XYZ file of C-alpha atoms in Angstrom:
673
model
C -31.639 51.551 23.159
C -29.798 48.865 21.239
C -26.870 48.579 23.593
C -29.107 48.256 26.605
C -30.991 45.523 24.833
C -27.739 43.716 24.318
C -26.769 44.152 27.943
C -29.886 42.612 29.375
C -30.641 39.858 26.878
C -28.634 36.674 26.457
C -30.769 35.035 23.758
C -30.972 36.874 20.439
C -32.935 35.696 17.420
C -30.402 37.242 15.052
C -27.572 35.178 16.513
C -29.506 32.017 15.724
C -29.862 33.423 12.223
C -26.107 33.982 12.146
C -25.637 30.378 13.258
C -27.765 29.338 10.295
C -25.547 31.321 7.914
C -22.492 29.607 9.423
C -23.772 26.029 9.193
C -25.198 26.541 5.692
C -21.821 27.874 4.576
C -20.023 24.813 5.960
C -22.502 22.436 4.310
C -22.221 24.263 0.983
C -18.436 24.063 1.138
C -18.408 20.355 1.914
C -21.075 19.275 -0.566
C -20.813 21.911 -3.313
C -17.376 23.550 -2.947
C -17.492 25.211 -6.365
C -20.579 27.182 -5.291
C -19.077 28.442 -2.034
C -15.305 27.780 -2.016
C -14.803 29.711 1.235
C -17.699 28.213 3.165
C -15.270 26.774 5.681
C -15.265 30.168 7.436
C -18.556 29.048 8.976
C -16.476 27.391 11.693
C -14.758 30.696 12.467
C -18.179 32.347 12.771
C -19.193 29.644 15.260
C -16.059 30.274 17.327
C -16.780 33.990 17.708
C -20.435 33.357 18.550
C -19.477 30.788 21.187
C -17.002 33.106 22.867
C -19.525 35.941 22.916
C -22.483 33.959 24.269
C -20.549 32.021 26.907
C -18.907 35.167 28.235
C -22.169 37.129 28.235
C -23.888 34.370 30.180
C -21.090 33.810 32.698
C -20.625 37.536 33.385
C -24.354 37.952 33.960
C -24.406 35.072 36.463
C -21.175 36.189 38.128
C -22.640 39.643 38.721
C -25.814 38.149 40.163
C -23.699 35.768 42.286
C -25.554 32.837 40.738
C -22.673 31.357 38.745
C -21.920 27.762 39.607
C -19.053 26.012 37.838
C -20.689 22.606 38.173
C -24.019 23.902 36.924
C -22.261 25.492 33.959
C -20.932 22.117 32.843
C -24.277 20.450 33.518
C -25.879 22.897 31.082
C -23.111 22.392 28.553
C -23.500 18.627 28.864
C -27.268 18.747 28.377
C -26.690 20.957 25.334
C -23.972 18.883 23.668
C -24.276 15.295 24.862
C -27.693 14.189 23.517
C -27.060 14.974 19.848
C -23.413 13.948 20.024
C -24.168 10.581 21.608
C -26.816 9.866 18.984
C -24.514 10.703 16.071
C -21.548 8.791 17.499
C -23.705 5.745 18.225
C -25.211 5.864 14.745
C -21.727 5.966 13.227
C -20.700 3.005 15.370
C -23.694 0.979 14.153
C -23.307 1.940 10.498
C -19.597 1.198 10.667
C -20.331 -2.359 11.837
C -22.287 -3.075 8.663
C -20.582 -0.761 6.191
C -16.851 -0.556 6.953
C -13.886 -2.857 6.545
C -12.007 -3.752 9.697
C -9.215 -1.167 9.462
C -11.740 1.557 8.618
C -13.897 0.496 11.545
C -10.874 0.452 13.825
C -10.037 4.056 12.897
C -13.661 5.067 13.437
C -13.579 3.480 16.889
C -10.543 5.546 17.834
C -12.220 8.728 16.630
C -15.429 7.927 18.523
C -13.475 7.365 21.733
C -11.562 10.615 21.254
C -14.764 12.534 20.559
C -16.414 11.384 23.786
C -13.619 13.024 25.780
C -13.464 16.016 23.406
C -9.917 15.617 22.099
C -10.545 14.701 18.425
C -8.572 17.725 17.221
C -5.419 16.296 18.816
C -6.044 12.857 17.299
C -6.576 14.202 13.785
C -3.543 16.426 14.217
C -1.410 13.389 15.096
C -2.720 11.432 12.099
C -1.973 14.004 9.426
C 0.673 12.977 6.936
C 1.468 11.886 3.399
C -0.187 8.479 3.700
C -3.064 9.764 5.795
C -6.524 8.899 4.531
C -8.321 11.529 2.496
C -10.103 13.861 4.877
C -13.475 12.891 3.439
C -12.830 9.293 4.506
C -12.968 10.294 8.192
C -16.635 10.405 9.268
C -15.915 12.344 12.460
C -13.279 14.761 11.196
C -15.629 17.721 11.610
C -15.628 17.194 15.378
C -12.169 18.778 15.588
C -13.934 22.129 16.051
C -16.107 20.738 18.842
C -12.907 19.619 20.563
C -11.473 23.141 20.374
C -14.684 24.638 21.776
C -14.914 22.078 24.581
C -11.329 22.794 25.604
C -12.240 26.480 25.704
C -15.314 25.738 27.836
C -13.107 23.899 30.294
C -10.834 26.844 31.004
C -12.711 30.059 30.291
C -15.315 30.108 33.104
C -12.588 29.257 35.592
C -10.515 32.199 34.365
C -13.476 34.571 34.716
C -14.186 33.299 38.220
C -10.523 33.563 39.220
C -10.225 37.100 37.845
C -13.302 38.304 39.693
C -12.223 36.525 42.870
C -8.722 38.000 42.751
C -9.900 41.366 41.412
C -7.766 41.094 38.274
C -8.384 43.155 35.149
C -9.965 40.407 33.071
C -10.343 42.529 29.954
C -6.640 43.308 29.820
C -5.750 39.681 30.511
C -8.148 38.556 27.789
C -6.725 41.087 25.360
C -3.195 39.896 26.084
C -4.152 36.246 25.550
C -5.995 37.162 22.352
C -2.950 38.924 20.925
C -0.617 36.112 22.017
C -2.827 33.490 20.387
C -3.175 35.561 17.213
C 0.585 36.037 17.016
C 1.107 32.305 17.544
C -1.408 31.633 14.790
C 0.425 33.880 12.345
C 3.826 32.398 13.186
C 2.623 28.791 12.982
C 0.733 29.398 9.736
C 4.052 30.046 8.008
C 5.633 26.748 9.013
C 3.177 24.219 10.466
C -0.228 24.592 8.897
C -1.631 21.321 10.207
C -0.772 22.253 13.787
C -2.202 25.732 13.250
C -5.452 24.258 12.015
C -6.038 21.817 14.883
C -4.303 23.429 17.878
C -6.558 25.107 20.455
C -3.754 27.577 21.180
C -3.728 28.951 17.645
C -7.546 28.974 17.527
C -8.084 30.505 20.976
C -7.983 34.088 19.705
C -11.104 33.536 17.602
C -13.102 32.532 20.667
C -11.501 35.290 22.735
C -12.567 37.805 20.095
C -16.156 36.959 20.995
C -15.256 37.207 24.666
C -13.724 40.658 24.237
C -16.819 41.772 22.370
C -18.978 40.708 25.317
C -16.714 42.611 27.721
C -16.746 45.765 25.613
C -20.511 45.719 25.187
C -20.877 45.267 28.938
C -18.403 47.906 30.050
C -18.475 50.440 27.219
C -22.202 50.639 26.445
C -22.482 54.371 27.108
C -19.312 55.174 25.162
C -20.579 53.173 22.173
C -23.895 54.968 22.249
C -22.279 58.395 22.479
C -19.970 57.572 19.578
C -22.914 56.507 17.431
C -24.736 59.766 18.131
C -21.612 61.742 17.324
C -21.056 59.934 14.011
C -24.642 59.971 12.762
C -27.511 58.239 14.475
C -27.404 54.997 16.481
C -29.600 53.153 13.991
C -27.589 54.334 10.979
C -24.339 53.208 12.588
C -25.846 49.863 13.567
C -27.131 49.316 10.034
C -23.736 50.223 8.615
C -21.929 47.841 10.966
C -24.272 44.972 10.102
C -23.973 45.584 6.371
C -20.183 45.801 6.507
C -20.053 42.621 8.602
C -22.239 40.745 6.150
C -20.123 41.969 3.229
C -16.976 40.656 4.919
C -18.587 37.265 5.500
C -19.862 37.118 1.915
C -16.408 38.020 0.627
C -14.842 35.197 2.639
C -17.444 32.637 1.624
C -17.242 33.335 -2.106
C -13.653 34.484 -2.646
C -11.638 32.369 -0.230
C -10.612 28.885 -1.377
C -9.536 25.543 0.054
C -5.822 26.364 -0.225
C -6.459 28.801 2.645
C -7.614 26.075 5.072
C -4.941 26.786 7.611
C -5.893 29.857 9.635
C -3.705 32.891 9.067
C -4.234 36.602 8.528
C -7.246 35.902 6.298
C -9.228 34.641 9.315
C -9.437 38.235 10.515
C -12.039 38.842 7.803
C -14.733 36.408 9.049
C -13.882 37.148 12.686
C -14.251 40.920 12.219
C -17.359 40.402 10.090
C -19.009 38.328 12.813
C -18.043 40.845 15.493
C -19.579 43.710 13.505
C -22.860 41.853 12.975
C -23.183 40.990 16.667
C -22.125 44.485 17.702
C -24.791 46.062 15.494
C -27.444 44.601 17.786
C -30.670 42.744 17.216
C -32.551 45.921 16.237
C -30.420 46.792 13.211
C -32.344 46.455 9.951
C -30.292 43.537 8.600
C -30.320 41.601 11.858
C -34.014 42.213 12.447
C -35.146 41.576 8.854
C -32.755 38.941 7.535
C -31.119 37.163 10.459
C -34.226 37.159 12.660
C -36.602 35.738 10.057
C -38.269 32.455 10.994
C -36.546 30.415 8.304
C -32.986 31.248 9.359
C -33.813 31.149 13.064
C -35.305 27.680 12.559
C -32.100 26.479 10.907
C -30.083 28.177 13.636
C -31.977 26.231 16.301
C -31.018 22.920 14.682
C -27.551 24.100 13.625
C -25.697 21.916 16.134
C -27.284 18.564 15.193
C -27.211 19.657 11.535
C -23.469 20.235 11.778
C -23.048 16.871 13.490
C -25.042 14.922 10.879
C -23.997 16.519 7.593
C -20.391 15.293 7.526
C -20.795 11.588 8.471
C -23.442 11.230 5.753
C -21.060 12.647 3.139
C -18.103 10.704 4.488
C -19.835 7.315 4.561
C -21.145 7.882 1.036
C -17.601 8.730 -0.044
C -16.176 5.614 1.614
C -18.583 3.117 0.126
C -18.568 4.748 -3.328
C -14.818 5.381 -3.407
C -15.207 8.954 -4.631
C -17.229 12.052 -3.851
C -20.975 11.541 -4.447
C -22.481 13.174 -7.514
C -24.665 16.282 -7.262
C -27.933 14.360 -7.135
C -26.721 12.154 -4.306
C -25.306 15.200 -2.522
C -28.664 16.990 -2.633
C -30.379 13.904 -1.217
C -27.779 13.626 1.561
C -28.242 17.292 2.510
C -32.000 16.760 2.713
C -31.457 13.694 4.897
C -29.136 15.737 7.142
C -31.866 18.364 7.635
C -34.459 15.715 8.469
C -32.156 13.977 10.952
C -31.172 17.313 12.505
C -34.809 18.334 12.965
C -35.739 14.997 14.516
C -32.667 15.093 16.749
C -33.388 18.605 17.991
C -37.114 18.277 18.639
C -37.199 14.706 19.957
C -33.779 14.267 21.581
C -31.905 17.480 22.323
C -34.746 19.788 23.296
C -36.619 17.424 25.666
C -33.384 16.502 27.437
C -31.944 20.004 27.499
C -35.058 21.682 28.852
C -36.498 18.793 30.857
C -37.087 19.113 34.572
C -35.159 16.120 35.885
C -31.771 17.721 35.430
C -29.817 15.742 38.015
C -30.850 12.254 36.925
C -30.697 13.186 33.225
C -27.148 14.444 33.609
C -26.068 11.210 35.246
C -27.619 9.173 32.428
C -25.961 11.353 29.820
C -22.540 10.954 31.410
C -23.011 7.197 31.723
C -24.189 6.888 28.123
C -21.276 8.969 26.866
C -18.862 6.724 28.790
C -20.453 3.620 27.255
C -20.217 5.169 23.785
C -16.557 5.968 24.311
C -15.861 2.496 25.688
C -17.422 0.857 22.619
C -15.301 3.039 20.372
C -12.158 2.220 22.324
C -12.976 -1.490 22.239
C -13.449 -1.301 18.473
C -10.034 0.295 18.175
C -8.244 -2.105 20.501
C -9.815 -5.158 18.819
C -8.689 -4.020 15.355
C -12.162 -3.204 14.101
C -13.570 -6.676 14.823
C -12.005 -8.489 11.842
C -14.061 -11.572 12.676
C -17.271 -10.008 11.382
C -18.984 -12.115 8.718
C -18.360 -9.606 5.968
C -14.649 -9.531 6.721
C -14.226 -13.303 6.651
C -15.040 -13.335 2.950
C -12.938 -10.344 2.048
C -9.680 -11.239 3.814
C -8.009 -12.838 0.812
C -8.793 -9.929 -1.467
C -7.827 -7.271 1.058
C -4.479 -8.940 1.663
C -3.455 -7.023 -1.456
C -3.884 -3.799 0.511
C -1.314 -4.683 3.166
C 1.920 -3.622 1.526
C 4.728 -4.951 3.680
C 8.368 -5.042 2.616
C 10.756 -6.219 5.358
C 13.638 -3.924 6.189
C 17.024 -4.873 4.814
C 20.452 -5.199 6.374
C 23.815 -4.546 4.742
C 24.767 -2.149 1.966
C 23.712 1.465 2.719
C 21.006 0.193 5.050
C 23.396 -0.385 7.958
C 24.239 3.285 8.497
C 20.806 4.853 8.327
C 20.035 7.640 10.758
C 16.862 9.433 11.766
C 14.985 10.761 8.752
C 17.344 9.008 6.348
C 16.308 7.862 2.878
C 14.322 4.646 2.680
C 16.669 1.708 2.070
C 16.238 -1.899 0.898
C 18.549 -4.344 -0.824
C 18.553 -7.972 -1.926
C 22.296 -8.268 -1.262
C 25.291 -6.479 0.194
C 26.593 -5.282 -3.184
C 23.744 -4.451 -5.536
C 24.588 -3.299 -9.039
C 21.146 -1.830 -9.737
C 19.337 0.755 -7.628
C 15.822 2.207 -7.734
C 15.381 5.769 -6.508
C 12.313 7.983 -6.291
C 9.396 8.862 -4.065
C 7.009 6.408 -2.378
C 6.025 4.970 -5.775
C 9.601 3.718 -6.165
C 9.102 1.370 -3.223
C 6.036 -0.146 -4.856
C 7.690 -1.006 -8.170
C 10.896 -2.125 -6.441
C 8.945 -4.861 -4.647
C 8.480 -6.718 -7.947
C 11.689 -5.631 -9.674
C 13.806 -7.287 -6.996
C 12.311 -10.688 -7.794
C 12.970 -10.289 -11.510
C 16.530 -9.002 -11.144
C 17.353 -11.697 -8.610
C 16.083 -14.300 -11.055
C 18.790 -13.256 -13.499
C 21.461 -13.135 -10.805
C 21.567 -9.403 -10.069
C 21.134 -7.808 -6.671
C 19.019 -4.649 -6.650
C 18.632 -1.950 -4.031
C 16.240 0.856 -3.228
C 17.649 4.088 -1.885
C 15.514 7.154 -1.487
C 11.959 6.134 -2.228
C 10.869 8.631 0.402
C 7.337 9.943 0.720
C 6.852 13.091 -1.317
C 10.476 13.355 -2.480
C 10.978 12.837 -6.240
C 14.459 11.892 -7.518
C 15.578 15.410 -8.374
C 18.955 16.936 -7.566
C 18.917 20.155 -5.551
C 15.132 20.393 -5.367
C 13.337 21.250 -2.142
C 9.720 20.299 -1.543
C 8.107 23.017 0.505
C 5.032 21.353 1.904
C 2.457 23.782 3.298
C 5.010 26.438 4.098
C 7.929 24.340 5.384
C 10.200 21.506 4.364
C 9.157 18.633 6.644
C 9.976 16.013 4.007
C 13.677 16.895 4.116
C 14.026 16.128 0.418
C 17.562 17.495 0.139
C 18.718 14.695 2.422
C 16.364 12.000 1.207
C 16.638 12.903 -2.460
C 19.705 14.964 -3.340
C 22.146 13.346 -0.910
C 20.892 9.896 -1.889
C 21.462 10.628 -5.588
C 24.919 12.066 -4.900
C 25.871 8.945 -2.974
C 24.697 6.737 -5.825
C 26.636 8.816 -8.366
C 29.826 8.388 -6.332
C 29.438 4.606 -5.949
C 31.186 2.760 -8.834
C 29.551 -0.536 -7.823
C 26.162 0.775 -8.909
C 25.956 0.400 -12.674
C 22.242 0.945 -13.312
C 19.823 3.495 -11.853
C 16.034 3.341 -12.235
C 14.129 6.587 -11.599
C 10.414 6.951 -10.935
C 7.977 9.274 -9.190
C 4.394 10.468 -9.206
C 5.323 13.313 -11.500
C 2.062 15.199 -12.174
C 1.457 15.674 -8.465
C 4.662 17.702 -8.179
C 4.258 19.809 -11.315
C 0.596 20.658 -10.690
C 0.651 20.555 -6.859
C -2.697 18.806 -7.121
C -3.960 15.325 -6.410
C -6.191 13.501 -8.851
C -9.932 13.021 -8.530
C -12.271 13.801 -5.661
C -10.426 11.423 -3.363
C -7.536 13.923 -3.232
C -9.341 17.164 -3.940
C -8.040 18.764 -0.733
C -4.449 17.527 -0.788
C -1.170 18.870 -2.164
C -2.505 22.242 -3.300
C 0.039 24.197 -1.279
C 3.129 22.246 -2.305
C 5.896 24.371 -3.783
C 9.025 23.089 -5.495
C 12.081 25.308 -5.569
C 15.739 24.799 -6.357
C 18.389 24.986 -3.691
C 19.587 28.568 -3.406
C 16.380 30.021 -4.795
C 13.382 31.393 -2.976
C 10.040 29.584 -3.155
C 7.979 30.912 -6.030
C 10.856 32.220 -8.169
C 9.958 29.522 -10.694
C 6.811 27.468 -11.016
C 6.772 23.804 -10.033
C 6.945 22.599 -13.631
C 10.097 24.597 -14.367
C 11.802 23.463 -11.165
C 10.938 19.821 -11.890
C 12.347 20.117 -15.411
C 15.605 21.657 -14.176
C 15.965 19.075 -11.390
C 15.295 16.105 -13.682
C 17.708 17.418 -16.330
C 20.466 17.888 -13.759
C 19.832 14.454 -12.287
C 19.947 12.648 -15.637
C 23.049 14.539 -16.746
C 24.893 13.795 -13.509
C 24.039 10.082 -13.656
C 25.005 9.750 -17.327
C 28.250 11.670 -16.744
C 29.095 9.179 -13.992
C 28.724 6.335 -16.493
C 25.475 4.985 -15.082
C 22.936 3.132 -17.186
C 19.710 5.071 -16.580
C 16.098 3.903 -16.921
C 13.231 6.340 -16.484
C 9.813 4.959 -15.575
C 6.687 6.833 -16.552
C 4.419 6.145 -13.612
C 1.276 4.023 -13.331
C -2.108 5.764 -13.685
C -3.643 7.524 -10.705
C -7.137 6.180 -10.153
C -8.843 9.185 -8.629
C -10.928 6.956 -6.336
C -10.309 4.697 -3.367
C -9.407 1.161 -4.466
C -11.337 -0.203 -1.489
C -14.554 0.608 -3.277
C -13.558 -2.068 -5.815
C -13.552 -4.813 -3.219
C -16.012 -7.435 -4.401
C -17.068 -8.106 -0.836
C -17.214 -4.578 0.586
C -20.129 -4.761 3.070
C -21.935 -1.889 1.347
C -21.086 -0.453 -2.034
C -22.504 2.203 -4.335
C -20.049 1.402 -7.145
C -21.313 -0.523 -10.154
C -19.885 -3.964 -10.837
C -19.314 -3.624 -14.603
C -15.949 -4.202 -16.302
C -15.070 -0.518 -15.984
C -16.210 -0.216 -12.354
C -12.639 -0.232 -11.056
C -10.950 1.798 -13.733
C -10.175 5.348 -14.765
C -10.907 6.301 -18.346
C -7.958 6.464 -20.701
C -9.011 9.976 -21.678
C -8.940 11.184 -18.041
C -5.557 9.542 -17.469
C -4.030 11.098 -20.588
C -5.537 14.487 -19.819
C -4.017 14.398 -16.330
C -0.562 13.400 -17.638
C -0.455 15.246 -20.965
C 1.534 18.304 -19.882
C 3.838 16.368 -17.592
C 4.567 13.675 -20.187
C 5.320 16.308 -22.816
C 7.709 18.006 -20.395
C 9.560 14.793 -19.541
C 9.593 13.435 -23.088
C 11.254 16.630 -24.303
C 13.957 16.198 -21.667
C 14.415 12.513 -22.493
C 14.550 13.179 -26.242
C 17.708 15.224 -25.651
C 19.267 12.279 -23.809
C 18.883 9.217 -26.041
C 21.043 7.176 -23.698
C 18.205 6.996 -21.173
C 15.936 3.953 -21.466
C 12.226 4.724 -21.029
C 9.556 2.343 -19.744
C 5.927 3.419 -19.532
C 4.323 1.472 -16.677
C 0.821 2.524 -17.708
C 1.033 0.203 -20.718
C 0.576 -2.758 -18.382
C -2.657 -1.441 -16.897
C -4.360 0.420 -19.758
C -6.156 -0.575 -22.927
C -7.516 1.882 -25.477
C -10.471 2.852 -23.248
C -9.613 2.209 -19.594
C -6.781 1.999 -17.080
C -7.609 -0.703 -14.553
C -7.203 -0.769 -10.809
C -8.369 -4.351 -10.516
C -8.756 -7.466 -12.651
C -10.249 -10.854 -11.868
C -10.753 -9.857 -8.227
C -7.101 -8.861 -7.667
C -6.540 -5.310 -6.435
C -3.609 -3.647 -8.208
C -3.437 -0.652 -5.829
C -3.447 -0.091 -2.082
C -5.123 3.311 -2.352
C -5.762 5.676 -5.248
C -2.222 5.839 -6.648
C 0.198 3.353 -4.955
C 0.571 -0.118 -6.447
C -0.105 -3.149 -4.292
C 2.383 -6.013 -4.305
C 0.006 -7.884 -6.593
C -0.201 -4.868 -8.888
C 3.552 -4.347 -8.845
C 4.153 -7.984 -9.785
C 1.558 -7.769 -12.558
C 3.093 -4.609 -14.068
C 6.663 -5.881 -13.988
C 5.650 -9.276 -15.402
C 3.830 -7.643 -18.312
C 6.694 -5.250 -19.108
C 9.745 -7.271 -18.123
C 11.147 -7.384 -21.642
C 11.334 -3.552 -21.585
C 13.718 -3.434 -18.618
């Protein structure tokens, strides 16, 4: 009988096949997202499988009185450590030759965190507006391993404690599952980043697999009787497997990257995985499709394949400055399969199933500690800036360190927590720049020019992700963490009420707000959930473009009515790639060195800005008193918009000007101000 088979067997060929489906989905999503936009649900499939297998194994050993907590972790270590140590060490070595010092420093921190299985907490703490693109983090995928390891730490102990104290473990597990699911749903509405990385909001997915193991163990006869009553056991099993596969296929092909944060949608892959496992290894789909040699073979190497696939893509992204093309992606996937096969058959398998368990475990622990120590040392020593490659690049990379000292006096003396950004060249400026983070960049050069003609200039606002729009709220991923009413609206109102301020300069990265999308592959996974809405209105009542237009119109009208001289700056081009790839002395580079190697085409720039520029120009045309300066004119010719010239880097990332770039733009356009 199928259920009896499931009761007595821990290893199932079809579950390895299911692992293969999961890892292939993740790889497809990362390398070819347009082909499988919901492939990220592969991680959710892994979570359910892990919960099911661990619980099945522990219950079996607990019943036979053979469970040993120490032995459990020895087995887990021999399963996880060999491949993980190899991948982490390989990243450490490649980083020495291929990364700049600050990149290598960040990698060192992530290696150290991964060796103690807390990378999910580290990546959670790093998330933010100026955070690196996710693809630029070679070990980002290990967040899921951190969640699983934290589960492994607690779950066997809970099973042991429940059996020892004669508690109803199924009820306790069900209660924890529901609590975690409820927490997930509540957090998904307000704090998506926390929901994504927190083990508490992910626990229910693993516990779903645990509950399945309990139900199969304790309700085998009831399941079998129900199947007979409904139709026949085989027909029910086949139906369950087919329905489960349909749910997984739906998630893989119809979900999209805007659904990254787990919420109610995660129920679909979780339920789909449960149904496939529940159908048993004898169901037609599991026996024919999931148990075939090809998928089982991929399932066997799924762990090292998962470990290898992301660093390869990430390092290629870092040294090229943008996502690799399709040809390169195919080659990288093939390399990942080769490395995974070699890792499994020559590293993981011999160590995992070798006979000298005690001595091997000690060596694994020692090697993992050494790996973590090297990563920590790399982090503490700032990525070893004394490496030969860095000595040559220091002068050029100085452009990337944007540092503007804080100011005293003026509004800057009464700043409070989460106040608008504030700078001033004197205690009574007559000119003020206001906008999002791009305002800070252009202000750095404007202050020198205005000071040269005897005018003090201030910056007020200039806050990350807050454009200079009255009464507009930026709802970032379900909340309002940017506090744009305070940083934007209140700052503008204060400027309007100050008669000493005669001139106001407005700027922002406009297209990002109206489209809610970044530009180029470097930002393909950012900003897609941003929603703009006016104060007093609900999110979604108007689209972002309409809200931006209303906010800008109100802002300009209020400033002009207050007698202010207003200048509006059309922003500099977004590059769509990481400026670091333009470094002449980057240790390794896949970017060509031609004249257009550090530029975005004029056509791409105009296509990106066409709708936004039309929107703003229509608003400005109705207000002829507003002076307009187009900053892109300083960086673009008829064919290209440049991120670098003569070795000088004009940007610090893909869209923010460097101090060198700011000075260059203002110098070229000074007669327009």
